[in-house]
Short mmCIF file of C-alpha atoms and ligand atoms in Angstrom, two decimals:
data_model
loop_
_atom_site.label_atom_id
_atom_site.label_comp_id
_atom_site.label_asym_id
_atom_site.label_seq_id
_atom_site.Cartn_x
_atom_site.Cartn_y
_atom_site.Cartn_z
CA MET A 1 -3.12 19.96 -26.49
CA LYS A 2 -2.76 17.30 -23.54
CA GLU A 3 -5.30 14.83 -23.47
CA ARG A 4 -6.69 13.32 -20.10
CA ILE A 5 -6.34 9.77 -18.73
CA ILE A 6 -9.09 8.51 -17.20
CA ILE A 7 -8.55 6.71 -13.91
CA PHE A 8 -10.81 3.98 -13.31
CA ASP A 9 -10.25 2.27 -10.08
CA THR A 10 -11.42 -1.65 -9.36
CA THR A 11 -9.52 -2.05 -6.00
CA LEU A 12 -13.47 -2.70 -4.55
CA ARG A 13 -14.27 -5.54 -7.77
CA ASP A 14 -10.85 -6.99 -9.42
CA GLY A 15 -8.84 -6.10 -6.01
CA GLU A 16 -11.47 -7.51 -3.65
CA GLN A 17 -11.75 -10.68 -5.55
CA ALA A 18 -7.83 -11.91 -4.60
CA LEU A 19 -8.56 -11.20 -0.86
CA GLN A 20 -8.51 -13.97 1.77
CA SER A 21 -11.90 -12.62 3.10
CA SER A 22 -14.29 -10.41 1.61
CA LEU A 23 -14.43 -6.61 3.15
CA THR A 24 -17.61 -5.41 4.87
CA VAL A 25 -20.00 -2.97 3.52
CA LYS A 26 -18.43 -0.12 5.69
CA GLU A 27 -15.24 -1.26 4.66
CA LYS A 28 -15.69 -0.82 1.17
CA LEU A 29 -17.49 2.28 1.53
CA LYS A 30 -14.26 3.83 3.43
CA ILE A 31 -11.80 2.72 0.47
CA ALA A 32 -14.47 4.22 -1.76
CA LEU A 33 -14.53 7.86 -0.25
CA SER A 34 -10.85 7.67 -0.49
CA LEU A 35 -10.44 6.65 -3.95
CA GLU A 36 -13.06 9.91 -4.27
CA LYS A 37 -10.85 12.00 -2.19
CA MET A 38 -7.95 11.05 -4.48
CA GLY A 39 -9.80 12.24 -7.70
CA VAL A 40 -10.25 8.70 -9.21
CA ASP A 41 -12.60 9.35 -11.94
CA VAL A 42 -14.52 5.86 -12.46
CA ILE A 43 -14.84 3.58 -9.06
CA GLU A 44 -15.99 -0.27 -10.07
CA ALA A 45 -17.88 -0.68 -6.80
CA GLY A 46 -18.40 -4.37 -7.34
CA PHE A 47 -20.45 -7.38 -8.92
CA PRO A 48 -23.63 -6.85 -7.60
CA ILE A 49 -25.05 -9.89 -8.88
CA SER A 50 -22.38 -12.18 -7.23
CA SER A 51 -23.47 -11.86 -3.57
CA PRO A 52 -25.72 -10.02 -1.25
CA GLY A 53 -22.86 -8.41 0.47
CA ASP A 54 -21.45 -6.85 -2.95
CA TYR A 55 -25.05 -5.62 -3.81
CA GLU A 56 -25.17 -3.82 -0.17
CA SER A 57 -21.92 -2.44 -0.87
CA VAL A 58 -22.43 -1.00 -4.51
CA LYS A 59 -25.77 -0.10 -3.36
CA SER A 60 -24.20 2.33 -0.56
CA ILE A 61 -21.16 3.29 -2.15
CA SER A 62 -23.53 4.75 -4.91
CA SER A 63 -25.78 6.58 -2.19
CA VAL A 64 -22.53 8.26 -0.85
CA ILE A 65 -20.08 8.66 -3.58
CA LYS A 66 -20.94 12.04 -5.36
CA SER A 67 -17.60 13.45 -7.47
CA SER A 68 -16.56 9.81 -9.05
CA ARG A 69 -18.66 7.79 -11.37
CA VAL A 70 -19.58 4.63 -9.95
CA CYS A 71 -19.62 1.62 -11.53
CA SER A 72 -20.67 -2.42 -11.39
CA LEU A 73 -19.37 -5.11 -13.37
CA SER A 74 -22.11 -7.58 -15.07
CA ARG A 75 -21.84 -10.58 -17.34
CA CYS A 76 -23.93 -10.45 -20.79
CA LEU A 77 -27.04 -11.97 -18.95
CA ASP A 78 -30.18 -9.56 -18.45
CA GLN A 79 -30.52 -10.37 -14.51
CA ASP A 80 -27.12 -9.41 -13.96
CA ILE A 81 -27.56 -5.87 -16.01
CA ASP A 82 -30.60 -5.32 -13.77
CA ILE A 83 -29.48 -6.01 -10.97
CA ALA A 84 -26.50 -3.82 -11.68
CA ALA A 85 -28.47 -1.04 -12.50
CA GLU A 86 -30.67 -1.25 -9.46
CA ALA A 87 -27.72 -1.17 -7.04
CA MET A 88 -26.82 1.76 -8.26
CA SER A 89 -29.71 3.50 -9.03
CA THR A 90 -29.26 6.20 -6.49
CA ALA A 91 -25.56 7.22 -7.98
CA GLU A 92 -25.16 10.62 -9.24
CA LYS A 93 -23.74 9.08 -12.30
CA PHE A 94 -22.96 5.40 -12.91
CA ARG A 95 -21.69 2.93 -15.43
CA ILE A 96 -22.76 -0.80 -16.12
CA HIS A 97 -19.30 -2.85 -17.27
CA LEU A 98 -20.67 -6.03 -19.39
CA PHE A 99 -17.60 -8.11 -19.95
CA LEU A 100 -17.79 -11.68 -22.08
CA GLY A 101 -14.63 -13.58 -23.24
CA THR A 102 -13.23 -13.28 -27.01
CA SER A 103 -10.48 -15.55 -27.04
CA LYS A 104 -10.72 -18.61 -29.36
CA LEU A 105 -9.64 -20.43 -25.96
CA HIS A 106 -12.65 -18.79 -23.86
CA VAL A 107 -15.43 -18.75 -26.45
CA GLU A 108 -14.99 -22.25 -26.86
CA SER A 109 -13.59 -23.78 -23.80
CA LYS A 110 -15.31 -21.80 -21.04
CA LEU A 111 -18.24 -20.37 -22.80
CA ARG A 112 -18.74 -23.29 -25.25
CA LYS A 113 -20.09 -21.22 -27.93
CA ASN A 114 -19.08 -19.83 -31.55
CA PHE A 115 -17.42 -16.42 -31.89
CA LYS A 116 -21.07 -15.10 -33.83
CA GLU A 117 -23.23 -16.47 -30.53
CA ILE A 118 -20.48 -14.06 -28.34
CA MET A 119 -21.22 -11.30 -30.48
CA ASN A 120 -24.95 -11.54 -30.44
CA MET A 121 -24.89 -11.98 -26.56
CA ALA A 122 -22.64 -8.48 -26.53
CA VAL A 123 -25.13 -6.77 -28.83
CA LYS A 124 -28.20 -7.69 -27.03
CA SER A 125 -26.54 -6.97 -23.49
CA ILE A 126 -25.46 -3.53 -24.50
CA LYS A 127 -28.77 -2.79 -26.05
CA ARG A 128 -30.29 -3.71 -22.59
CA ALA A 129 -28.05 -1.65 -20.68
CA THR A 130 -29.13 1.34 -22.49
CA GLN A 131 -31.94 1.39 -21.12
CA TYR A 132 -30.77 2.44 -17.75
CA THR A 133 -27.73 4.35 -18.85
CA ASP A 134 -25.77 5.63 -21.78
CA ASP A 135 -22.47 4.92 -20.09
CA ILE A 136 -21.69 1.50 -20.71
CA GLU A 137 -18.21 -0.35 -21.14
CA PHE A 138 -17.72 -3.57 -22.66
CA SER A 139 -14.68 -5.59 -22.03
CA CYS A 140 -13.58 -8.22 -24.33
CA GLU A 141 -12.21 -10.59 -21.60
CA ASP A 142 -8.88 -12.11 -22.73
CA ALA A 143 -8.18 -9.44 -25.34
CA GLY A 144 -4.79 -10.14 -25.07
CA ARG A 145 -4.87 -13.69 -26.65
CA THR A 146 -7.72 -12.70 -28.86
CA SER A 147 -7.16 -12.72 -32.92
CA MET A 148 -6.84 -9.04 -34.12
CA ASP A 149 -9.86 -10.32 -36.87
CA HIS A 150 -12.11 -11.25 -33.81
CA LEU A 151 -11.19 -8.40 -31.73
CA CYS A 152 -11.78 -5.86 -34.38
CA LEU A 153 -15.15 -7.37 -35.58
CA ILE A 154 -16.91 -7.20 -32.02
CA VAL A 155 -15.09 -3.67 -30.92
CA GLU A 156 -17.19 -2.31 -33.72
CA GLN A 157 -20.15 -4.22 -33.70
CA VAL A 158 -20.37 -3.29 -29.63
CA ILE A 159 -19.69 0.38 -30.22
CA LYS A 160 -22.42 0.39 -32.73
CA ALA A 161 -24.66 -1.31 -30.13
CA GLY A 162 -24.01 1.61 -27.90
CA ALA A 163 -20.53 0.98 -25.91
CA THR A 164 -18.84 4.11 -25.02
CA THR A 165 -16.08 3.01 -23.55
CA ILE A 166 -14.14 -0.40 -24.98
CA ASN A 167 -12.09 -2.03 -22.25
CA ILE A 168 -9.16 -4.15 -24.12
CA PRO A 169 -8.29 -6.80 -20.98
CA ASP A 170 -4.80 -8.25 -21.07
CA THR A 171 -7.03 -10.65 -18.24
CA VAL A 172 -4.01 -13.33 -17.75
CA GLY A 173 -0.84 -10.83 -18.47
CA TYR A 174 0.30 -12.72 -21.65
CA THR A 175 1.43 -9.77 -23.54
CA VAL A 176 5.01 -7.62 -23.56
CA PRO A 177 4.58 -3.91 -23.89
CA GLN A 178 5.09 -3.59 -27.45
CA GLU A 179 3.17 -6.11 -28.53
CA PHE A 180 0.11 -4.82 -26.34
CA GLY A 181 0.64 -1.36 -27.61
CA ASN A 182 0.40 -2.84 -31.05
CA ILE A 183 -3.30 -4.17 -30.16
CA ILE A 184 -4.65 -0.60 -29.41
CA HIS A 185 -2.45 0.63 -32.51
CA LEU A 186 -4.51 -1.92 -34.85
CA LEU A 187 -7.50 -1.14 -33.38
CA PHE A 188 -7.62 2.39 -33.77
CA ASN A 189 -6.43 1.96 -37.64
CA LYS A 190 -8.94 -1.05 -38.31
CA VAL A 191 -12.01 -0.43 -36.52
CA PRO A 192 -14.17 2.07 -38.47
CA ASN A 193 -16.24 3.44 -35.78
CA ILE A 194 -13.49 3.72 -33.06
CA ASP A 195 -13.50 7.80 -32.56
CA LEU A 196 -17.13 6.97 -31.21
CA ALA A 197 -15.47 5.27 -27.89
CA VAL A 198 -13.06 5.46 -25.10
CA ILE A 199 -10.49 2.96 -25.59
CA SER A 200 -9.43 1.61 -21.90
CA VAL A 201 -7.12 -1.17 -21.18
CA HIS A 202 -6.97 -3.28 -17.90
CA CYS A 203 -3.56 -5.37 -17.60
CA HIS A 204 -2.67 -8.15 -15.15
CA ASN A 205 0.76 -8.61 -13.70
CA ASP A 206 1.35 -12.08 -14.14
CA LEU A 207 4.97 -11.32 -16.20
CA GLY A 208 5.32 -8.07 -14.12
CA MET A 209 4.33 -6.23 -17.17
CA ALA A 210 1.11 -4.65 -16.10
CA VAL A 211 2.11 -1.18 -15.96
CA GLY A 212 4.66 -1.08 -18.94
CA ASN A 213 1.78 -2.64 -20.58
CA SER A 214 -0.88 0.46 -19.98
CA ILE A 215 2.11 3.18 -20.32
CA SER A 216 2.53 1.56 -23.76
CA ALA A 217 -1.43 1.12 -24.73
CA ILE A 218 -1.66 5.25 -23.61
CA GLN A 219 1.21 5.73 -26.27
CA SER A 220 -0.92 3.99 -28.65
CA GLY A 221 -3.85 6.22 -27.84
CA ALA A 222 -5.64 4.31 -25.15
CA ARG A 223 -7.35 7.14 -22.62
CA GLN A 224 -8.76 4.98 -20.13
CA ILE A 225 -6.28 3.09 -17.49
CA GLU A 226 -7.73 0.48 -15.43
CA GLY A 227 -6.22 -0.78 -12.31
CA THR A 228 -5.82 -1.41 -8.37
CA ILE A 229 -4.50 0.45 -5.51
CA ASN A 230 -0.96 -1.04 -4.54
CA GLY A 231 -1.76 -3.50 -7.65
CA ILE A 232 -3.63 -5.75 -5.87
CA GLY A 233 -5.86 -8.07 -7.58
CA GLU A 234 -6.40 -11.75 -9.17
CA ARG A 235 -3.29 -14.11 -9.09
CA ALA A 236 -0.32 -11.34 -9.35
CA GLY A 237 -2.74 -8.50 -9.27
CA ASN A 238 -3.73 -5.63 -11.71
CA THR A 239 -1.73 -2.56 -12.85
CA ALA A 240 -0.79 -0.35 -9.65
CA LEU A 241 -2.54 3.19 -10.55
CA GLU A 242 -0.33 4.88 -8.48
CA GLU A 243 2.56 3.60 -10.50
CA VAL A 244 0.41 4.80 -13.50
CA VAL A 245 -0.41 8.17 -12.36
CA MET A 246 3.30 8.87 -11.26
CA THR A 247 4.59 7.77 -14.33
CA ILE A 248 2.15 9.99 -16.28
CA GLU A 249 3.13 12.69 -14.00
CA THR A 250 6.65 12.42 -13.90
CA ARG A 251 7.08 11.95 -17.95
CA LYS A 252 4.77 14.26 -19.11
CA ASP A 253 7.46 15.49 -21.29
CA LEU A 254 7.06 12.18 -22.95
CA LEU A 255 3.60 10.98 -22.76
CA LYS A 256 2.21 14.34 -22.95
CA VAL A 257 -1.22 13.16 -21.17
CA PHE A 258 -2.53 14.19 -17.66
CA THR A 259 -4.97 12.66 -15.03
CA ASN A 260 -7.07 14.52 -12.72
CA VAL A 261 -5.53 12.59 -9.19
CA ASN A 262 -4.88 14.65 -6.70
CA LEU A 263 -0.87 13.28 -6.07
CA LYS A 264 -1.22 14.19 -2.92
CA GLU A 265 -3.67 11.91 -1.69
CA ILE A 266 -1.62 8.67 -3.31
CA TYR A 267 0.23 7.60 -0.15
CA SER A 268 -2.40 7.71 2.75
CA THR A 269 -4.97 5.88 0.12
CA SER A 270 -2.36 3.62 -0.25
CA ARG A 271 -1.99 2.95 3.63
CA ILE A 272 -5.91 2.95 3.82
CA VAL A 273 -6.29 -0.05 1.10
CA SER A 274 -3.64 -1.79 2.49
CA LYS A 275 -4.55 -1.68 6.16
CA ILE A 276 -8.19 -2.54 5.17
CA CYS A 277 -7.54 -5.43 2.86
CA ARG A 278 -4.50 -6.68 5.50
CA MET A 279 -2.24 -6.81 2.34
CA ASP A 280 1.47 -5.80 3.07
CA ILE A 281 2.93 -3.26 0.78
CA ALA A 282 6.51 -4.73 -0.14
CA SER A 283 9.09 -2.18 1.01
CA ASN A 284 10.96 -1.84 -2.52
CA LYS A 285 7.33 -1.11 -4.28
CA ALA A 286 7.13 1.51 -6.34
CA ILE A 287 5.64 4.75 -5.38
CA VAL A 288 4.36 3.44 -2.03
CA GLY A 289 7.01 1.03 -0.72
CA ASN A 290 8.37 2.18 2.98
CA ASN A 291 12.00 2.13 0.60
CA ALA A 292 10.46 4.00 -2.37
CA PHE A 293 12.37 7.51 -1.11
CA ALA A 294 14.55 5.94 1.47
CA HIS A 295 18.20 6.30 0.18
CA SER A 296 20.80 4.02 2.12
CA SER A 297 24.17 4.06 0.63
CA GLY A 298 26.61 6.52 1.52
CA ILE A 299 27.31 7.78 -2.55
CA HIS A 300 23.67 8.40 -2.70
CA GLN A 301 23.03 10.28 0.52
CA ASP A 302 25.88 12.54 -0.26
CA GLY A 303 24.62 12.76 -3.98
CA ILE A 304 21.18 13.56 -2.38
CA LEU A 305 22.64 16.19 0.09
CA LYS A 306 24.13 17.90 -2.80
CA ASN A 307 21.20 18.11 -4.85
CA ARG A 308 18.21 15.77 -4.34
CA LYS A 309 17.77 15.32 -8.10
CA ASN A 310 20.76 13.37 -8.41
CA TYR A 311 18.86 10.55 -7.08
CA GLU A 312 15.03 11.37 -6.95
CA ILE A 313 12.63 11.63 -9.85
CA ILE A 314 10.09 11.86 -7.57
CA SER A 315 9.49 13.94 -4.35
CA PRO A 316 8.20 11.96 -1.27
CA GLU A 317 6.07 15.21 -0.63
CA SER A 318 4.82 15.42 -4.27
CA ILE A 319 2.57 12.17 -3.13
CA GLY A 320 1.71 13.38 0.39
CA LEU A 321 4.65 11.84 2.49
CA LYS A 322 6.48 13.83 4.79
CA LYS A 323 9.88 13.78 4.27
CA VAL A 324 12.02 10.49 4.38
CA PRO A 325 15.13 10.67 6.22
CA PHE A 326 17.86 8.68 5.47
CA ASN A 327 18.58 5.12 6.51
CA LEU A 328 21.36 5.27 8.61
CA THR A 329 23.55 2.03 8.49
CA SER A 330 26.73 1.45 8.13
CA ARG A 331 26.53 2.03 4.53
CA SER A 332 26.25 5.83 5.19
CA GLY A 333 28.77 8.40 5.21
CA ARG A 334 29.88 11.23 7.72
CA ALA A 335 27.90 13.42 5.71
CA ALA A 336 24.32 11.61 6.13
CA VAL A 337 25.46 11.48 9.94
CA LYS A 338 26.28 14.93 10.43
CA HIS A 339 23.38 16.07 8.26
CA ARG A 340 21.01 13.91 10.58
CA MET A 341 22.11 15.30 13.54
CA ASN A 342 22.02 18.89 12.21
CA GLU A 343 18.34 17.79 11.45
CA MET A 344 17.74 17.27 14.97
CA GLY A 345 18.82 20.61 15.84
CA TYR A 346 22.50 19.67 16.94
CA LYS A 347 25.32 22.45 16.20
CA GLU A 348 28.67 20.81 14.76
CA HIS A 349 30.32 22.27 17.74
CA GLU A 350 27.78 20.24 20.10
CA TYR A 351 29.71 17.13 19.88
CA ASP A 352 32.79 15.29 17.89
CA ILE A 353 31.69 14.15 14.77
CA ASN A 354 34.75 11.99 14.55
CA LYS A 355 34.24 10.07 17.60
CA LEU A 356 30.41 9.77 16.91
CA TYR A 357 30.94 8.75 13.40
CA ASP A 358 33.63 6.17 14.52
CA ALA A 359 31.09 4.93 17.14
CA PHE A 360 28.01 4.62 14.64
CA LEU A 361 29.75 2.57 12.53
CA HIS A 362 30.61 0.03 15.09
CA LEU A 363 27.08 -0.31 16.23
CA ALA A 364 25.29 -0.11 12.77
CA ASP A 365 27.90 -2.82 11.89
CA LYS A 366 26.54 -5.08 14.69
CA GLN A 367 22.74 -4.02 14.54
CA GLY A 368 21.85 -2.22 11.07
CA LYS A 369 19.87 0.49 10.93
CA ILE A 370 20.56 3.40 13.91
CA PHE A 371 17.62 5.52 15.20
CA ASP A 372 17.77 9.11 16.26
CA TYR A 373 17.90 8.39 19.72
CA GLU A 374 20.85 5.96 19.35
CA LEU A 375 22.78 8.88 17.39
CA GLU A 376 21.66 10.91 20.34
CA LYS A 377 23.18 8.43 22.82
CA LEU A 378 26.50 7.75 21.01
CA ALA A 379 27.03 11.53 20.91
CA PHE A 380 26.42 12.76 24.24
CA CYS A 381 25.59 10.07 26.60
CA ASP A 382 27.88 9.95 29.46
CA ASP A 383 30.00 6.32 29.72
CA GLN A 384 28.07 5.43 32.79
CA TYR A 385 24.53 5.59 30.86
CA LYS A 386 25.68 4.00 27.67
CA ASN A 387 24.84 0.56 28.82
CA LEU A 388 22.79 1.02 32.03
CA ASP A 389 19.91 -0.97 31.66
CA ILE A 390 17.49 0.10 34.66
CA PHE A 391 14.36 -2.25 33.97
CA PHE A 392 14.65 -6.09 33.95
CA LEU A 393 11.91 -8.75 33.62
CA LYS A 394 11.73 -10.84 36.93
CA SER A 395 8.54 -12.92 35.98
CA LEU A 396 5.58 -12.93 34.03
CA HIS A 397 2.62 -15.33 34.42
CA ILE A 398 -0.32 -15.84 32.01
CA GLN A 399 -3.81 -16.98 33.02
CA SER A 400 -6.21 -17.73 30.09
CA ASP A 401 -9.91 -18.21 30.67
CA ILE A 402 -12.32 -20.54 28.79
CA ASN A 403 -14.09 -17.21 27.14
CA GLY A 404 -11.17 -16.39 25.29
CA SER A 405 -9.74 -13.53 28.03
CA TYR A 406 -6.18 -13.56 29.13
CA THR A 407 -4.37 -12.20 32.57
CA ALA A 408 -1.22 -11.42 32.55
CA ILE A 409 0.58 -11.06 36.05
CA ILE A 410 4.29 -9.64 35.87
CA ILE A 411 6.95 -8.03 38.18
CA VAL A 412 9.73 -5.89 36.72
CA LEU A 413 12.58 -4.82 38.89
CA CYS A 414 13.01 -1.16 37.97
CA ASP A 415 15.90 0.78 39.31
CA SER A 416 15.90 -2.15 41.75
CA LYS A 417 12.74 -1.92 43.02
CA GLU A 418 9.76 -4.95 42.08
CA ILE A 419 6.75 -3.56 40.61
CA LYS A 420 4.37 -6.29 40.37
CA LYS A 421 0.90 -5.20 37.97
CA SER A 422 -1.49 -7.52 36.04
CA ALA A 423 -3.82 -6.16 33.42
CA ASN A 424 -6.41 -8.11 31.29
CA SER A 425 -6.69 -8.46 27.44
CA CYS A 426 -10.05 -9.93 25.62
CA TYR A 427 -7.43 -10.21 22.39
CA ASP A 428 -4.25 -12.30 22.79
CA PRO A 429 -1.87 -13.00 26.08
CA ILE A 430 0.73 -10.54 24.27
CA ASP A 431 -1.60 -7.83 24.53
CA ALA A 432 -2.35 -8.82 28.34
CA VAL A 433 1.43 -8.51 28.48
CA TYR A 434 1.81 -5.07 27.10
CA GLN A 435 -1.05 -3.71 28.97
CA ALA A 436 0.58 -4.54 32.24
CA LEU A 437 3.98 -3.51 31.26
CA GLN A 438 2.27 0.13 30.38
CA LYS A 439 1.04 -0.15 33.83
CA ILE A 440 4.40 -0.52 35.50
CA VAL A 441 6.66 1.79 33.17
CA GLN A 442 3.99 4.06 32.32
CA TYR A 443 5.10 5.65 29.04
CA THR A 444 2.73 6.28 26.69
CA PHE A 445 4.05 5.53 23.54
CA SER A 446 2.17 3.42 19.96
CA VAL A 447 3.05 0.22 18.42
CA LYS A 448 4.48 0.90 14.91
CA LYS A 449 5.59 -2.29 13.85
CA PHE A 450 5.21 -5.80 15.84
CA TYR A 451 7.25 -8.64 14.12
CA LEU A 452 7.15 -12.01 15.11
CA SER A 453 9.98 -14.90 13.71
CA SER A 454 10.80 -18.09 15.00
CA THR A 455 13.45 -20.48 13.88
CA GLY A 456 13.97 -24.37 14.60
CA LEU A 457 11.47 -27.14 16.37
CA GLY A 458 11.05 -28.53 19.78
CA LYS A 459 14.06 -28.04 21.73
CA ALA A 460 15.93 -25.71 19.13
CA LEU A 461 12.92 -23.39 19.08
CA ILE A 462 13.84 -19.63 19.12
CA SER A 463 11.04 -17.08 19.37
CA GLN A 464 12.36 -13.02 18.26
CA VAL A 465 9.84 -10.36 18.63
CA ASP A 466 11.07 -6.75 16.79
CA ILE A 467 9.19 -3.95 17.78
CA ILE A 468 9.37 -0.54 16.95
CA VAL A 469 7.29 2.21 18.84
CA ASP A 470 6.69 5.98 18.49
CA TYR A 471 7.27 7.76 21.67
CA ASN A 472 6.73 11.50 21.58
CA GLY A 473 7.05 11.67 17.99
CA ARG A 474 10.45 9.37 17.91
CA PHE A 475 11.19 5.85 17.17
CA PHE A 476 12.31 3.47 18.99
CA GLN A 477 13.15 0.07 18.59
CA GLY A 478 13.56 -3.14 21.04
CA GLN A 479 14.28 -6.71 20.32
CA GLY A 480 13.61 -9.86 22.60
CA THR A 481 14.48 -13.71 22.10
CA SER A 482 13.56 -16.44 23.98
CA ARG A 483 12.00 -20.04 24.25
CA ASP A 484 8.89 -18.56 24.95
CA LEU A 485 7.26 -16.27 23.10
CA LEU A 486 5.72 -14.04 25.59
CA ILE A 487 8.83 -13.78 27.25
CA ALA A 488 10.56 -12.36 24.16
CA SER A 489 7.73 -10.00 23.51
CA ALA A 490 7.86 -8.78 27.22
CA ASN A 491 11.94 -8.44 26.72
CA ALA A 492 11.49 -6.71 23.68
CA PHE A 493 9.12 -3.68 25.36
CA ILE A 494 11.53 -3.62 28.16
CA SER A 495 14.61 -3.03 25.99
CA ILE A 496 12.28 -0.05 24.59
CA PHE A 497 11.51 0.94 27.85
CA ASN A 498 15.44 1.26 28.52
CA SER A 499 16.08 3.08 25.52
CA ILE A 500 13.44 5.69 26.37
CA TRP A 501 14.56 6.25 29.68
CA CYS A 502 18.02 6.37 28.60
CA SER A 503 17.19 8.95 25.98
CA ASN A 504 15.10 10.93 28.59
CA GLN A 505 18.31 11.25 30.69
CA VAL A 506 20.49 12.78 27.52
CA ILE A 507 17.50 15.12 26.66
CA ASN A 508 17.58 16.03 30.41
CA LYS A 509 20.78 16.69 30.45
CA LEU A 510 21.45 18.68 27.36
CA LYS A 511 18.72 20.65 27.95
CA ILE A 512 20.81 21.55 31.49
CA LEU A 513 23.83 22.59 29.34
CA LYS A 514 22.01 24.47 27.25
CA LYS A 515 20.85 26.81 29.96
O1 KIV B 1 -9.27 -9.36 -16.38
C1 KIV B 1 -10.33 -9.12 -16.40
O2 KIV B 1 -10.40 -9.34 -17.90
C2 KIV B 1 -11.17 -8.77 -16.11
C3 KIV B 1 -12.55 -8.01 -17.01
C4 KIV B 1 -13.70 -8.52 -16.21
C5 KIV B 1 -12.36 -6.73 -16.89
O3 KIV B 1 -11.43 -8.30 -14.94
ZN1 ZN B 2 -9.46 -8.25 -13.87
#
């Protein structure tokens, strides 16, 4: 029978440790709720003794979370244990997570003790924690560099004292998968009372092995995996839980285990964590990166069109993502362009694919990725509109006041008529520019990407602004360059307005033709 892997999330504890600034109680609560919705078994909510803010967060998470178990970290110190238990007293179900360094390095140079003293501390603390709960986890910090003899000895003693989960962390991400799997294997062979506890692993990613080590540990019998969403955490981060969960799902033939995670919540949880923690996700990140399901080369796109399984082992829908359109670039083939046109609702007889594909390649070679509105423009736009811009920036003035508010006064030439508007922003001058431009053009859209870059210094400095907006469910891109950042931003918006205007012309023309 397949066995279940307990998913232990430490985004709010180990993950949060690595952020530039701590999260507020409200932010942590939001993450905890989305972890619960995703079906995480244990949520490590914080380290309550570490700060009043952490205590408050653990307390409020404990009173709200119902189906996941709430857990708090605690050193092997009486006060830590008491405070952890107090912070979680309203939780439906809770766990106290004790940890102590067990490697020679940690015992001698960090804790300045000998191994016997460490074992006594661990046993004494577990006994204290049993006053509050019978769910106690003990972590042998730096287990990856602890001698096997010491590891077996302490694991046996802490289980005897009442620990129900034994966590084996590779605290510094030092081990490699076969070696780490072997540590778990030896524990199962050498510790006489090992079957009285769940064996857990907690891997760090310093050598990029965290997920590999966790999977190897599962193959050796570990039944709890600790990690974080998007793999955030100390230094190079922790095991990325979404990667472990999807590996378990995708390779159930090999691993023969399962989790209780609701896979369809993975994508949104990942985005919530990224946004709240202000940590971008690399576009090539496994499972949740923007490119994780984006096929780019012509050969791959053609293969996918024939059978998705040719190049896809996971469907984007399985993690709660809508179908991901191909990246249409100069590496895309005719088949991919035709397919996208078809997805947009255009029949083959309505346009000339040969002409379209030639024009597409020409543009893609110059600019890279091609958007839907650009395909339509290439396929259907009359030559008179093709290079026609009707909006031009005439002037832009910014006033700032001492209270941090900004006013943008802008004149835009709209089809040769001057329109002047002003707008205020209490955030930043770019926002004031954006507000004023929206008043002028009155297109309602949301900004999906705003990317600033600059090259050179002093006289040679050039700023570039790249923007992507969502206008009526379609993406439009614009770029502006200037020595002045605000002018570059205004020009990037104006190039988008021109594209939207042109796209509206094309769509209206097609509607008329279809009547
Ligand atoms: O990396 C580590 O060893 C830890 C422990 C506290 C579990 O985070
Ligand atoms: Zn850790």
